[in-house]
PDB file of C-alpha atoms in Angstrom:
ATOM      1  CA  MET K   1      85.108  93.102  74.273  1.00 69.00           C
ATOM      2  CA  THR K   2      85.307  92.056  70.441  1.00 94.00           C
ATOM      3  CA  SER K   3      86.282  88.786  69.513  1.00 97.00           C
ATOM      4  CA  LYS K   4      89.038  86.482  69.613  1.00 97.00           C
ATOM      5  CA  LEU K   5      89.122  86.247  66.364  1.00 97.00           C
ATOM      6  CA  ASP K   6      88.634  89.844  65.733  1.00 96.00           C
ATOM      7  CA  GLN K   7      91.882  90.722  67.599  1.00 97.00           C
ATOM      8  CA  LEU K   8      93.460  87.743  66.111  1.00 97.00           C
ATOM      9  CA  LYS K   9      92.508  89.643  62.039  1.00 96.00           C
ATOM     10  CA  ALA K  10      94.389  93.177  64.431  1.00 96.00           C
ATOM     11  CA  MET K  11      97.746  91.589  64.259  1.00 97.00           C
ATOM     12  CA  THR K  12      97.943  88.119  61.740  1.00 97.00           C
ATOM     13  CA  VAL K  13      96.400  87.908  58.360  1.00 96.00           C
ATOM     14  CA  VAL K  14      93.693  85.010  59.120  1.00 95.00           C
ATOM     15  CA  VAL K  15      93.632  82.330  56.051  1.00 94.00           C
ATOM     16  CA  ALA K  16      90.913  79.738  56.058  1.00 92.00           C
ATOM     17  CA  ASP K  17      92.208  76.535  55.187  1.00 91.00           C
ATOM     18  CA  THR K  18      89.461  75.193  53.227  1.00 86.00           C
ATOM     19  CA  GLY K  19      87.065  74.279  50.442  1.00 78.00           C
ATOM     20  CA  ASP K  20      84.023  75.553  51.739  1.00 82.00           C
ATOM     21  CA  LEU K  21      82.496  78.981  50.295  1.00 82.00           C
ATOM     22  CA  GLU K  22      79.648  79.070  52.846  1.00 85.00           C
ATOM     23  CA  ALA K  23      82.171  78.942  55.716  1.00 88.00           C
ATOM     24  CA  ILE K  24      84.280  81.675  53.958  1.00 90.00           C
ATOM     25  CA  LYS K  25      81.329  83.973  53.086  1.00 90.00           C
ATOM     26  CA  THR K  26      80.874  83.644  56.982  1.00 92.00           C
ATOM     27  CA  TYR K  27      84.892  84.421  58.402  1.00 91.00           C
ATOM     28  CA  ARG K  28      85.673  86.914  55.934  1.00 89.00           C
ATOM     29  CA  PRO K  29      89.587  85.489  55.866  1.00 93.00           C
ATOM     30  CA  VAL K  30      91.931  87.497  53.196  1.00 92.00           C
ATOM     31  CA  ASP K  31      93.192  84.708  52.121  1.00 92.00           C
ATOM     32  CA  CYS K  32      92.469  80.849  50.953  1.00 91.00           C
ATOM     33  CA  THR K  33      94.279  77.712  50.790  1.00 80.00           C
ATOM     34  CA  THR K  34      93.943  74.009  49.886  1.00 76.00           C
ATOM     35  CA  ASN K  35      95.179  70.954  49.327  1.00 76.00           C
ATOM     36  CA  PRO K  36      94.369  67.538  47.876  1.00 76.00           C
ATOM     37  CA  SER K  37      92.166  66.568  50.941  1.00 81.00           C
ATOM     38  CA  LEU K  38      90.485  69.816  51.257  1.00 78.00           C
ATOM     39  CA  VAL K  39      89.606  69.364  47.263  1.00 79.00           C
ATOM     40  CA  LEU K  40      88.777  65.960  47.660  1.00 82.00           C
ATOM     41  CA  LYS K  41      86.093  66.705  50.780  1.00 82.00           C
ATOM     42  CA  ALA K  42      84.456  69.689  48.924  1.00 78.00           C
ATOM     43  CA  VAL K  43      83.439  67.464  45.717  1.00 79.00           C
ATOM     44  CA  GLU K  44      80.906  66.618  48.011  1.00 77.00           C
ATOM     45  CA  LEU K  45      79.927  70.231  48.979  1.00 77.00           C
ATOM     46  CA  PRO K  46      76.518  71.299  47.596  1.00 80.00           C
ATOM     47  CA  ALA K  47      78.137  74.707  46.644  1.00 75.00           C
ATOM     48  CA  TYR K  48      80.647  73.506  43.881  1.00 76.00           C
ATOM     49  CA  GLN K  49      78.363  71.407  42.605  1.00 81.00           C
ATOM     50  CA  ASP K  50      77.606  73.227  39.439  1.00 83.00           C
ATOM     51  CA  VAL K  51      81.642  73.798  39.298  1.00 81.00           C
ATOM     52  CA  ILE K  52      81.453  70.219  39.267  1.00 81.00           C
ATOM     53  CA  GLU K  53      78.973  68.983  36.739  1.00 84.00           C
ATOM     54  CA  ASN K  54      80.330  71.975  34.101  1.00 86.00           C
ATOM     55  CA  ALA K  55      84.318  69.922  35.047  1.00 85.00           C
ATOM     56  CA  ILE K  56      83.008  66.875  34.478  1.00 84.00           C
ATOM     57  CA  ALA K  57      80.891  67.639  30.975  1.00 85.00           C
ATOM     58  CA  TRP K  58      84.471  68.960  30.176  1.00 85.00           C
ATOM     59  CA  GLY K  59      85.796  65.580  30.450  1.00 83.00           C
ATOM     60  CA  ARG K  60      83.353  63.934  28.226  1.00 83.00           C
ATOM     61  CA  LYS K  61      84.734  66.020  25.276  1.00 84.00           C
ATOM     62  CA  GLN K  62      87.823  65.369  25.739  1.00 82.00           C
ATOM     63  CA  GLY K  63      90.698  62.632  24.158  1.00 80.00           C
ATOM     64  CA  GLY K  64      92.837  60.313  25.614  1.00 84.00           C
ATOM     65  CA  THR K  65      92.853  57.325  28.494  1.00 86.00           C
ATOM     66  CA  LYS K  66      90.146  57.324  31.143  1.00 84.00           C
ATOM     67  CA  ASP K  67      93.097  58.227  33.848  1.00 86.00           C
ATOM     68  CA  ALA K  68      94.069  60.709  31.694  1.00 87.00           C
ATOM     69  CA  ILE K  69      90.979  61.955  30.711  1.00 89.00           C
ATOM     70  CA  ALA K  70      90.676  61.674  35.252  1.00 88.00           C
ATOM     71  CA  ALA K  71      94.038  62.951  36.068  1.00 88.00           C
ATOM     72  CA  HIS K  72      92.914  66.441  33.679  1.00 87.00           C
ATOM     73  CA  VAL K  73      89.518  66.973  35.409  1.00 88.00           C
ATOM     74  CA  ALA K  74      91.303  66.173  38.869  1.00 89.00           C
ATOM     75  CA  ASP K  75      93.688  69.402  38.037  1.00 88.00           C
ATOM     76  CA  ARG K  76      90.754  71.786  35.871  1.00 87.00           C
ATOM     77  CA  LEU K  77      88.929  71.068  39.282  1.00 87.00           C
ATOM     78  CA  ALA K  78      91.618  72.354  41.750  1.00 88.00           C
ATOM     79  CA  VAL K  79      91.590  75.605  39.488  1.00 91.00           C
ATOM     80  CA  ALA K  80      88.055  76.014  39.625  1.00 88.00           C
ATOM     81  CA  PHE K  81      87.455  76.054  43.312  1.00 86.00           C
ATOM     82  CA  GLY K  82      89.940  78.341  43.572  1.00 90.00           C
ATOM     83  CA  ALA K  83      88.385  80.968  40.574  1.00 91.00           C
ATOM     84  CA  GLU K  84      85.111  80.524  43.140  1.00 88.00           C
ATOM     85  CA  MET K  85      87.179  81.485  46.536  1.00 90.00           C
ATOM     86  CA  SER K  86      89.119  84.313  44.807  1.00 93.00           C
ATOM     87  CA  LYS K  87      85.475  85.960  43.735  1.00 93.00           C
ATOM     88  CA  LEU K  88      85.321  85.269  48.221  1.00 93.00           C
ATOM     89  CA  VAL K  89      88.456  87.021  49.017  1.00 94.00           C
ATOM     90  CA  PRO K  90      91.080  90.258  48.646  1.00 94.00           C
ATOM     91  CA  GLY K  91      94.325  87.849  49.008  1.00 94.00           C
ATOM     92  CA  ARG K  92      95.619  84.623  47.043  1.00 95.00           C
ATOM     93  CA  ILE K  93      94.137  81.363  46.418  1.00 95.00           C
ATOM     94  CA  SER K  94      96.796  78.465  47.028  1.00 94.00           C
ATOM     95  CA  THR K  95      96.709  75.349  44.925  1.00 94.00           C
ATOM     96  CA  GLU K  96      98.664  72.654  45.419  1.00 93.00           C
ATOM     97  CA  VAL K  97     101.085  71.035  42.623  1.00 95.00           C
ATOM     98  CA  ASP K  98     100.711  67.396  42.534  1.00 94.00           C
ATOM     99  CA  ALA K  99     101.986  65.518  45.300  1.00 94.00           C
ATOM    100  CA  ASP K 100     103.208  63.131  43.322  1.00 94.00           C
ATOM    101  CA  LEU K 101     105.707  65.360  41.522  1.00 97.00           C
ATOM    102  CA  SER K 102     107.151  65.851  44.581  1.00 98.00           C
ATOM    103  CA  PHE K 103     110.509  64.331  44.064  1.00 98.00           C
ATOM    104  CA  ASP K 104     110.627  65.975  40.254  1.00 98.00           C
ATOM    105  CA  VAL K 105     111.951  69.717  39.663  1.00 98.00           C
ATOM    106  CA  GLU K 106     110.835  69.732  35.781  1.00 98.00           C
ATOM    107  CA  GLY K 107     107.712  67.898  36.733  1.00 97.00           C
ATOM    108  CA  SER K 108     107.052  70.714  39.267  1.00 98.00           C
ATOM    109  CA  VAL K 109     107.495  73.466  37.193  1.00 98.00           C
ATOM    110  CA  LYS K 110     105.636  72.808  34.654  1.00 97.00           C
ATOM    111  CA  ARG K 111     102.386  71.749  36.612  1.00 96.00           C
ATOM    112  CA  ALA K 112     103.183  75.194  38.273  1.00 97.00           C
ATOM    113  CA  ARG K 113     102.819  77.066  35.291  1.00 97.00           C
ATOM    114  CA  ASP K 114      99.436  75.145  33.937  1.00 95.00           C
ATOM    115  CA  ILE K 115      97.897  76.338  37.538  1.00 95.00           C
ATOM    116  CA  ILE K 116      98.777  79.566  36.136  1.00 97.00           C
ATOM    117  CA  ALA K 117      97.843  79.249  33.030  1.00 96.00           C
ATOM    118  CA  ALA K 118      94.467  77.850  33.743  1.00 93.00           C
ATOM    119  CA  TYR K 119      93.817  80.604  36.439  1.00 95.00           C
ATOM    120  CA  ASP K 120      94.581  83.169  32.949  1.00 96.00           C
ATOM    121  CA  ALA K 121      92.228  81.289  31.125  1.00 93.00           C
ATOM    122  CA  LEU K 122      89.354  82.097  33.446  1.00 92.00           C
ATOM    123  CA  GLY K 123      90.398  85.512  34.283  1.00 95.00           C
ATOM    124  CA  VAL K 124      92.325  85.380  37.976  1.00 96.00           C
ATOM    125  CA  PRO K 125      95.768  86.711  37.662  1.00 96.00           C
ATOM    126  CA  ARG K 126      98.778  85.242  39.068  1.00 96.00           C
ATOM    127  CA  GLU K 127      98.468  88.032  41.698  1.00 97.00           C
ATOM    128  CA  LYS K 128      95.942  86.672  43.105  1.00 97.00           C
ATOM    129  CA  ILE K 129      97.802  82.832  43.113  1.00 97.00           C
ATOM    130  CA  LEU K 130      99.916  81.202  45.431  1.00 97.00           C
ATOM    131  CA  VAL K 131     101.680  77.753  43.777  1.00 97.00           C
ATOM    132  CA  LYS K 132     102.248  75.050  47.000  1.00 96.00           C
ATOM    133  CA  LEU K 133     105.192  72.821  46.546  1.00 98.00           C
ATOM    134  CA  ALA K 134     106.294  70.391  49.150  1.00 98.00           C
ATOM    135  CA  SER K 135     109.233  71.375  50.933  1.00 98.00           C
ATOM    136  CA  THR K 136     111.387  69.166  49.545  1.00 98.00           C
ATOM    137  CA  TRP K 137     114.999  69.847  47.734  1.00 98.00           C
ATOM    138  CA  GLU K 138     112.996  69.362  44.342  1.00 98.00           C
ATOM    139  CA  GLY K 139     110.235  71.165  45.842  1.00 98.00           C
ATOM    140  CA  ILE K 140     112.325  73.912  47.031  1.00 98.00           C
ATOM    141  CA  ARG K 141     114.439  74.558  43.686  1.00 98.00           C
ATOM    142  CA  ALA K 142     110.934  74.038  41.659  1.00 98.00           C
ATOM    143  CA  ALA K 143     109.822  76.834  43.746  1.00 98.00           C
ATOM    144  CA  ALA K 144     113.573  78.888  42.779  1.00 98.00           C
ATOM    145  CA  ILE K 145     112.945  78.663  39.529  1.00 98.00           C
ATOM    146  CA  LEU K 146     109.219  79.490  39.653  1.00 98.00           C
ATOM    147  CA  GLN K 147     109.969  83.243  41.606  1.00 98.00           C
ATOM    148  CA  LYS K 148     111.917  83.758  39.106  1.00 98.00           C
ATOM    149  CA  GLU K 149     109.075  84.376  36.576  1.00 98.00           C
ATOM    150  CA  GLY K 150     107.348  85.852  39.076  1.00 97.00           C
ATOM    151  CA  ILE K 151     104.829  83.116  40.295  1.00 98.00           C
ATOM    152  CA  ASP K 152     104.586  83.107  44.223  1.00 98.00           C
ATOM    153  CA  CYS K 153     105.323  80.501  45.926  1.00 98.00           C
ATOM    154  CA  ASN K 154     103.882  78.555  49.353  1.00 97.00           C
ATOM    155  CA  LEU K 155     105.763  76.111  50.292  1.00 98.00           C
ATOM    156  CA  THR K 156     103.780  73.644  52.580  1.00 96.00           C
ATOM    157  CA  LEU K 157     104.508  70.420  54.400  1.00 97.00           C
ATOM    158  CA  LEU K 158     107.321  71.963  56.441  1.00 98.00           C
ATOM    159  CA  PHE K 159     108.137  70.424  59.793  1.00 98.00           C
ATOM    160  CA  SER K 160     111.547  71.625  60.916  1.00 98.00           C
ATOM    161  CA  LEU K 161     114.247  74.758  60.643  1.00 98.00           C
ATOM    162  CA  ALA K 162     116.674  73.629  58.336  1.00 98.00           C
ATOM    163  CA  GLN K 163     113.691  73.496  55.199  1.00 98.00           C
ATOM    164  CA  ALA K 164     113.155  76.808  56.585  1.00 98.00           C
ATOM    165  CA  VAL K 165     116.081  78.147  55.660  1.00 98.00           C
ATOM    166  CA  ALA K 166     116.165  76.048  52.362  1.00 98.00           C
ATOM    167  CA  CYS K 167     112.761  78.244  51.274  1.00 98.00           C
ATOM    168  CA  ALA K 168     114.572  81.609  52.521  1.00 98.00           C
ATOM    169  CA  ASP K 169     117.499  81.407  49.895  1.00 98.00           C
ATOM    170  CA  ALA K 170     115.158  79.970  47.385  1.00 98.00           C
ATOM    171  CA  GLY K 171     113.297  83.285  47.878  1.00 98.00           C
ATOM    172  CA  VAL K 172     109.973  81.867  48.291  1.00 98.00           C
ATOM    173  CA  PHE K 173     107.120  83.727  49.057  1.00 98.00           C
ATOM    174  CA  LEU K 174     105.709  81.791  51.835  1.00 98.00           C
ATOM    175  CA  ILE K 175     105.607  78.612  53.705  1.00 98.00           C
ATOM    176  CA  SER K 176     103.674  76.685  55.749  1.00 97.00           C
ATOM    177  CA  PRO K 177     105.190  75.336  58.761  1.00 98.00           C
ATOM    178  CA  PHE K 178     102.664  72.295  59.738  1.00 97.00           C
ATOM    179  CA  VAL K 179     102.216  72.924  63.653  1.00 98.00           C
ATOM    180  CA  GLY K 180      99.355  70.406  64.325  1.00 98.00           C
ATOM    181  CA  ARG K 181     100.985  67.385  62.825  1.00 98.00           C
ATOM    182  CA  ILE K 182     104.475  68.049  64.984  1.00 98.00           C
ATOM    183  CA  LEU K 183     102.433  67.725  67.985  1.00 98.00           C
ATOM    184  CA  ASP K 184     100.765  64.566  66.702  1.00 98.00           C
ATOM    185  CA  TRP K 185     104.745  62.825  66.093  1.00 98.00           C
ATOM    186  CA  HIS K 186     105.658  64.525  69.742  1.00 98.00           C
ATOM    187  CA  VAL K 187     102.917  62.430  71.408  1.00 98.00           C
ATOM    188  CA  LYS K 188     103.008  59.417  69.505  1.00 97.00           C
ATOM    189  CA  ALA K 189     106.308  59.622  70.060  1.00 97.00           C
ATOM    190  CA  SER K 190     106.783  60.721  73.721  1.00 97.00           C
ATOM    191  CA  GLY K 191     103.601  59.459  75.527  1.00 97.00           C
ATOM    192  CA  LYS K 192     103.246  63.100  77.061  1.00 96.00           C
ATOM    193  CA  THR K 193     100.405  65.762  76.491  1.00 95.00           C
ATOM    194  CA  PHE K 194     101.781  69.525  75.969  1.00 97.00           C
ATOM    195  CA  GLU K 195     100.360  72.714  76.930  1.00 97.00           C
ATOM    196  CA  PRO K 196     100.668  75.198  74.447  1.00 97.00           C
ATOM    197  CA  GLU K 197     103.034  77.207  75.621  1.00 97.00           C
ATOM    198  CA  GLU K 198     105.457  73.700  75.682  1.00 98.00           C
ATOM    199  CA  ASP K 199     103.831  72.046  72.082  1.00 98.00           C
ATOM    200  CA  PRO K 200     106.729  71.457  69.888  1.00 98.00           C
ATOM    201  CA  GLY K 201     105.104  72.684  66.483  1.00 98.00           C
ATOM    202  CA  VAL K 202     104.141  75.827  68.755  1.00 98.00           C
ATOM    203  CA  LEU K 203     107.886  76.649  69.811  1.00 98.00           C
ATOM    204  CA  SER K 204     109.327  75.591  65.813  1.00 98.00           C
ATOM    205  CA  VAL K 205     107.115  77.931  64.246  1.00 98.00           C
ATOM    206  CA  ARG K 206     108.355  80.657  66.968  1.00 98.00           C
ATOM    207  CA  GLN K 207     111.942  79.743  66.029  1.00 98.00           C
ATOM    208  CA  ILE K 208     111.163  80.251  62.166  1.00 98.00           C
ATOM    209  CA  TYR K 209     109.794  83.262  62.653  1.00 98.00           C
ATOM    210  CA  SER K 210     112.703  84.912  65.040  1.00 98.00           C
ATOM    211  CA  TYR K 211     115.250  83.370  62.995  1.00 98.00           C
ATOM    212  CA  TYR K 212     113.420  84.977  59.596  1.00 98.00           C
ATOM    213  CA  LYS K 213     113.336  88.582  61.877  1.00 98.00           C
ATOM    214  CA  GLN K 214     116.397  88.162  63.539  1.00 98.00           C
ATOM    215  CA  HIS K 215     118.140  87.605  59.436  1.00 97.00           C
ATOM    216  CA  GLY K 216     116.088  89.806  57.451  1.00 97.00           C
ATOM    217  CA  ILE K 217     114.172  87.249  55.608  1.00 98.00           C
ATOM    218  CA  ASN K 218     111.403  88.574  54.068  1.00 97.00           C
ATOM    219  CA  THR K 219     109.894  85.432  53.556  1.00 98.00           C
ATOM    220  CA  VAL K 220     106.265  85.204  54.804  1.00 98.00           C
ATOM    221  CA  VAL K 221     105.718  82.580  58.028  1.00 98.00           C
ATOM    222  CA  MET K 222     102.301  81.348  57.415  1.00 97.00           C
ATOM    223  CA  GLY K 223     101.649  78.594  60.829  1.00 98.00           C
ATOM    224  CA  ALA K 224      99.119  75.990  59.436  1.00 96.00           C
ATOM    225  CA  SER K 225      97.289  71.913  60.796  1.00 95.00           C
ATOM    226  CA  PHE K 226      95.987  73.679  63.802  1.00 98.00           C
ATOM    227  CA  ARG K 227      94.601  71.256  66.781  1.00 97.00           C
ATOM    228  CA  SER K 228      93.149  73.530  68.613  1.00 97.00           C
ATOM    229  CA  THR K 229      92.576  77.400  69.725  1.00 98.00           C
ATOM    230  CA  GLY K 230      95.369  76.989  72.357  1.00 98.00           C
ATOM    231  CA  GLU K 231      98.125  76.501  69.765  1.00 98.00           C
ATOM    232  CA  ILE K 232      96.547  79.735  67.496  1.00 98.00           C
ATOM    233  CA  GLU K 233      96.666  81.968  70.410  1.00 98.00           C
ATOM    234  CA  ALA K 234     100.441  80.577  71.250  1.00 98.00           C
ATOM    235  CA  LEU K 235     101.107  81.928  67.651  1.00 98.00           C
ATOM    236  CA  ALA K 236      99.166  85.919  67.752  1.00 98.00           C
ATOM    237  CA  GLY K 237     101.114  88.044  65.657  1.00 98.00           C
ATOM    238  CA  CYS K 238     102.397  85.567  63.497  1.00 98.00           C
ATOM    239  CA  ASP K 239     102.732  86.768  59.678  1.00 98.00           C
ATOM    240  CA  ARG K 240      99.701  84.945  58.938  1.00 97.00           C
ATOM    241  CA  LEU K 241      97.811  81.408  60.131  1.00 97.00           C
ATOM    242  CA  THR K 242      95.680  79.305  58.150  1.00 95.00           C
ATOM    243  CA  ILE K 243      92.431  78.441  60.171  1.00 96.00           C
ATOM    244  CA  ALA K 244      90.004  75.512  60.040  1.00 94.00           C
ATOM    245  CA  PRO K 245      86.887  76.438  60.150  1.00 93.00           C
ATOM    246  CA  ALA K 246      85.546  74.625  63.647  1.00 95.00           C
ATOM    247  CA  LEU K 247      88.791  76.808  65.254  1.00 97.00           C
ATOM    248  CA  LEU K 248      87.962  80.045  63.592  1.00 96.00           C
ATOM    249  CA  GLU K 249      83.868  79.536  64.841  1.00 96.00           C
ATOM    250  CA  LYS K 250      85.703  78.969  68.753  1.00 97.00           C
ATOM    251  CA  LEU K 251      87.667  82.001  68.346  1.00 97.00           C
ATOM    252  CA  ALA K 252      84.414  83.696  66.910  1.00 96.00           C
ATOM    253  CA  ALA K 253      82.810  82.521  70.176  1.00 96.00           C
ATOM    254  CA  ASP K 254      84.929  83.638  72.137  1.00 97.00           C
ATOM    255  CA  ASN K 255      85.102  87.448  73.564  1.00 96.00           C
ATOM    256  CA  GLY K 256      88.522  87.201  76.134  1.00 96.00           C
ATOM    257  CA  THR K 257      91.599  88.681  75.493  1.00 97.00           C
ATOM    258  CA  LEU K 258      93.812  87.775  73.197  1.00 97.00           C
ATOM    259  CA  VAL K 259      97.670  88.549  73.969  1.00 97.00           C
ATOM    260  CA  ARG K 260     100.172  89.526  71.309  1.00 98.00           C
ATOM    261  CA  LYS K 261     102.558  86.067  71.382  1.00 98.00           C
ATOM    262  CA  LEU K 262     105.041  86.906  68.247  1.00 98.00           C
ATOM    263  CA  ASP K 263     106.481  90.478  67.549  1.00 97.00           C
ATOM    264  CA  PRO K 264     109.502  91.597  64.793  1.00 96.00           C
ATOM    265  CA  ALA K 265     110.513  94.092  67.414  1.00 94.00           C
ATOM    266  CA  ASN K 266     110.951  91.399  70.155  1.00 94.00           C
ATOM    267  CA  THR K 267     112.373  87.512  68.952  1.00 96.00           C
ATOM    268  CA  GLY K 268     114.127  86.485  71.765  1.00 94.00           C
ATOM    269  CA  GLU K 269     117.877  85.600  72.079  1.00 95.00           C
ATOM    270  CA  LYS K 270     119.872  85.055  68.016  1.00 96.00           C
ATOM    271  CA  ILE K 271     119.714  82.353  66.618  1.00 97.00           C
ATOM    272  CA  ALA K 272     122.944  81.310  64.058  1.00 96.00           C
ATOM    273  CA  THR K 273     123.113  81.693  60.659  1.00 97.00           C
ATOM    274  CA  VAL K 274     121.833  77.948  59.012  1.00 97.00           C
ATOM    275  CA  ALA K 275     123.503  76.464  56.297  1.00 97.00           C
ATOM    276  CA  ALA K 276     120.690  76.387  52.826  1.00 96.00           C
ATOM    277  CA  ASP K 277     123.141  73.919  50.762  1.00 97.00           C
ATOM    278  CA  GLU K 278     122.143  70.707  49.819  1.00 98.00           C
ATOM    279  CA  LYS K 279     124.097  68.814  51.642  1.00 98.00           C
ATOM    280  CA  SER K 280     123.659  70.656  54.932  1.00 98.00           C
ATOM    281  CA  PHE K 281     119.935  70.215  53.895  1.00 98.00           C
ATOM    282  CA  ARG K 282     119.442  66.976  53.458  1.00 98.00           C
ATOM    283  CA  TRP K 283     122.094  66.318  56.428  1.00 98.00           C
ATOM    284  CA  ALA K 284     119.885  68.248  58.737  1.00 98.00           C
ATOM    285  CA  MET K 285     116.535  66.336  57.470  1.00 98.00           C
ATOM    286  CA  ASN K 286     118.426  62.984  57.970  1.00 98.00           C
ATOM    287  CA  GLU K 287     119.422  64.016  61.563  1.00 98.00           C
ATOM    288  CA  ASP K 288     115.614  65.332  62.088  1.00 98.00           C
ATOM    289  CA  GLN K 289     113.176  61.794  62.586  1.00 98.00           C
ATOM    290  CA  MET K 290     110.414  63.505  62.836  1.00 98.00           C
ATOM    291  CA  ALA K 291     110.668  66.060  60.056  1.00 98.00           C
ATOM    292  CA  THR K 292     111.747  63.334  57.939  1.00 98.00           C
ATOM    293  CA  GLU K 293     108.939  61.084  59.166  1.00 98.00           C
ATOM    294  CA  LYS K 294     106.116  63.667  58.422  1.00 98.00           C
ATOM    295  CA  LEU K 295     107.296  65.211  55.550  1.00 98.00           C
ATOM    296  CA  SER K 296     107.184  61.662  53.788  1.00 98.00           C
ATOM    297  CA  GLU K 297     103.922  61.007  55.371  1.00 97.00           C
ATOM    298  CA  GLY K 298     101.780  63.965  54.267  1.00 96.00           C
ATOM    299  CA  ILE K 299     102.768  63.779  50.854  1.00 97.00           C
ATOM    300  CA  ARG K 300     101.756  60.008  50.955  1.00 97.00           C
ATOM    301  CA  LEU K 301      98.050  61.270  52.352  1.00 94.00           C
ATOM    302  CA  PHE K 302      97.920  64.087  49.972  1.00 92.00           C
ATOM    303  CA  ALA K 303      99.212  61.480  47.251  1.00 94.00           C
ATOM    304  CA  LYS K 304      96.159  59.232  48.418  1.00 94.00           C
ATOM    305  CA  ASP K 305      93.431  61.624  48.058  1.00 92.00           C
ATOM    306  CA  LEU K 306      94.911  63.091  44.298  1.00 91.00           C
ATOM    307  CA  ARG K 307      94.150  59.373  43.881  1.00 92.00           C
ATOM    308  CA  ALA K 308      90.993  58.789  45.362  1.00 92.00           C
ATOM    309  CA  LEU K 309      89.711  61.988  43.448  1.00 90.00           C
ATOM    310  CA  ARG K 310      90.627  60.971  40.327  1.00 91.00           C
ATOM    311  CA  THR K 311      88.864  57.803  40.820  1.00 90.00           C
ATOM    312  CA  LEU K 312      85.960  59.409  41.910  1.00 86.00           C
ATOM    313  CA  ILE K 313      85.930  61.249  38.770  1.00 87.00           C
ATOM    314  CA  ALA K 314      86.894  58.499  36.708  1.00 88.00           C
ATOM    315  CA  LYS K 315      83.583  56.469  37.992  1.00 85.00           C
ATOM    316  CA  ARG K 316      81.368  59.401  37.568  1.00 81.00           C
ATOM    317  CA  LEU K 317      82.829  60.489  33.751  1.00 84.00           C
ATOM    318  CA  GLU K 318      82.326  56.401  33.107  1.00 81.00           C
ATOM    319  CA  ALA K 319      78.759  56.515  34.067  1.00 74.00           C
ATOM    320  CA  GLY K 320      77.547  59.170  32.477  1.00 63.00           C
ATOM    321  CA  VAL K 321      75.902  60.625  35.373  1.00 48.00           C
ATOM    322  CA  PRO K 322      76.454  64.591  36.793  1.00 47.00           C
ATOM    323  CA  ALA K 323      78.381  64.373  39.614  1.00 43.00           C
TER     324      ALA K 323
END
């Protein structure tokens, strides 16, 4: 019997949710996705030390304030990490627009264009890149502009059908609903434990998947932020799943039978059309306490890790020692 990981790969595109090159080599995902938290962790990995030292050396030659240089080096690192990953996977690399631009349409578009240009300078074509944006109304509007320019987007921090529908209406290439963070909120709010088949995060992704398939929407659904292999198995058959190395390892070690749970030919009861205009979006988010709180929290956490990365870089630039 093949492992559950191999069985999953036969029905779902498996994406590595990591900045660890060795993990990518081990589990051979199709795509890789990163965020500021993962980039911050990757700074400590031995495999990236040459990349980091090169970025720091480049930063020392730049003009401007210390904070501005640190920000530029952080941007350069995210792309440099992605370029290294692109050598290991046949598919896409997701790179995040700064979290502090989550409510800035023009700023997000400019940053996304800069990301694409930076990759191009390293010989990585835009066809290999997904630009990640938070699923705020402004992030979705920025994605609509970018998609028309041929820059494919991954809308992250997604917790509701309203966000998913707005993303589809904007022509977004891919969405990343956060399974585990939805579960976290419901566990804290209710004090209950949930089995995979009743897991609120799993049920949310299943609803979004069914809605997309029923309404002929081509936007890719990629479940993210998993707390257990049970959640992953409950979404077997989803378009894509981005999975952390620890859970990939557990799936690779399990030779049990994996049952397909999501199938475009069997999406259950018809889901009514959801409006995608700004007024409807904002009202739906206002009425969804979980989605509103987790979106806000996620932006704050990514912004915090981005600031931490910039601070770390600033200190190393100032110290004049290798990263």
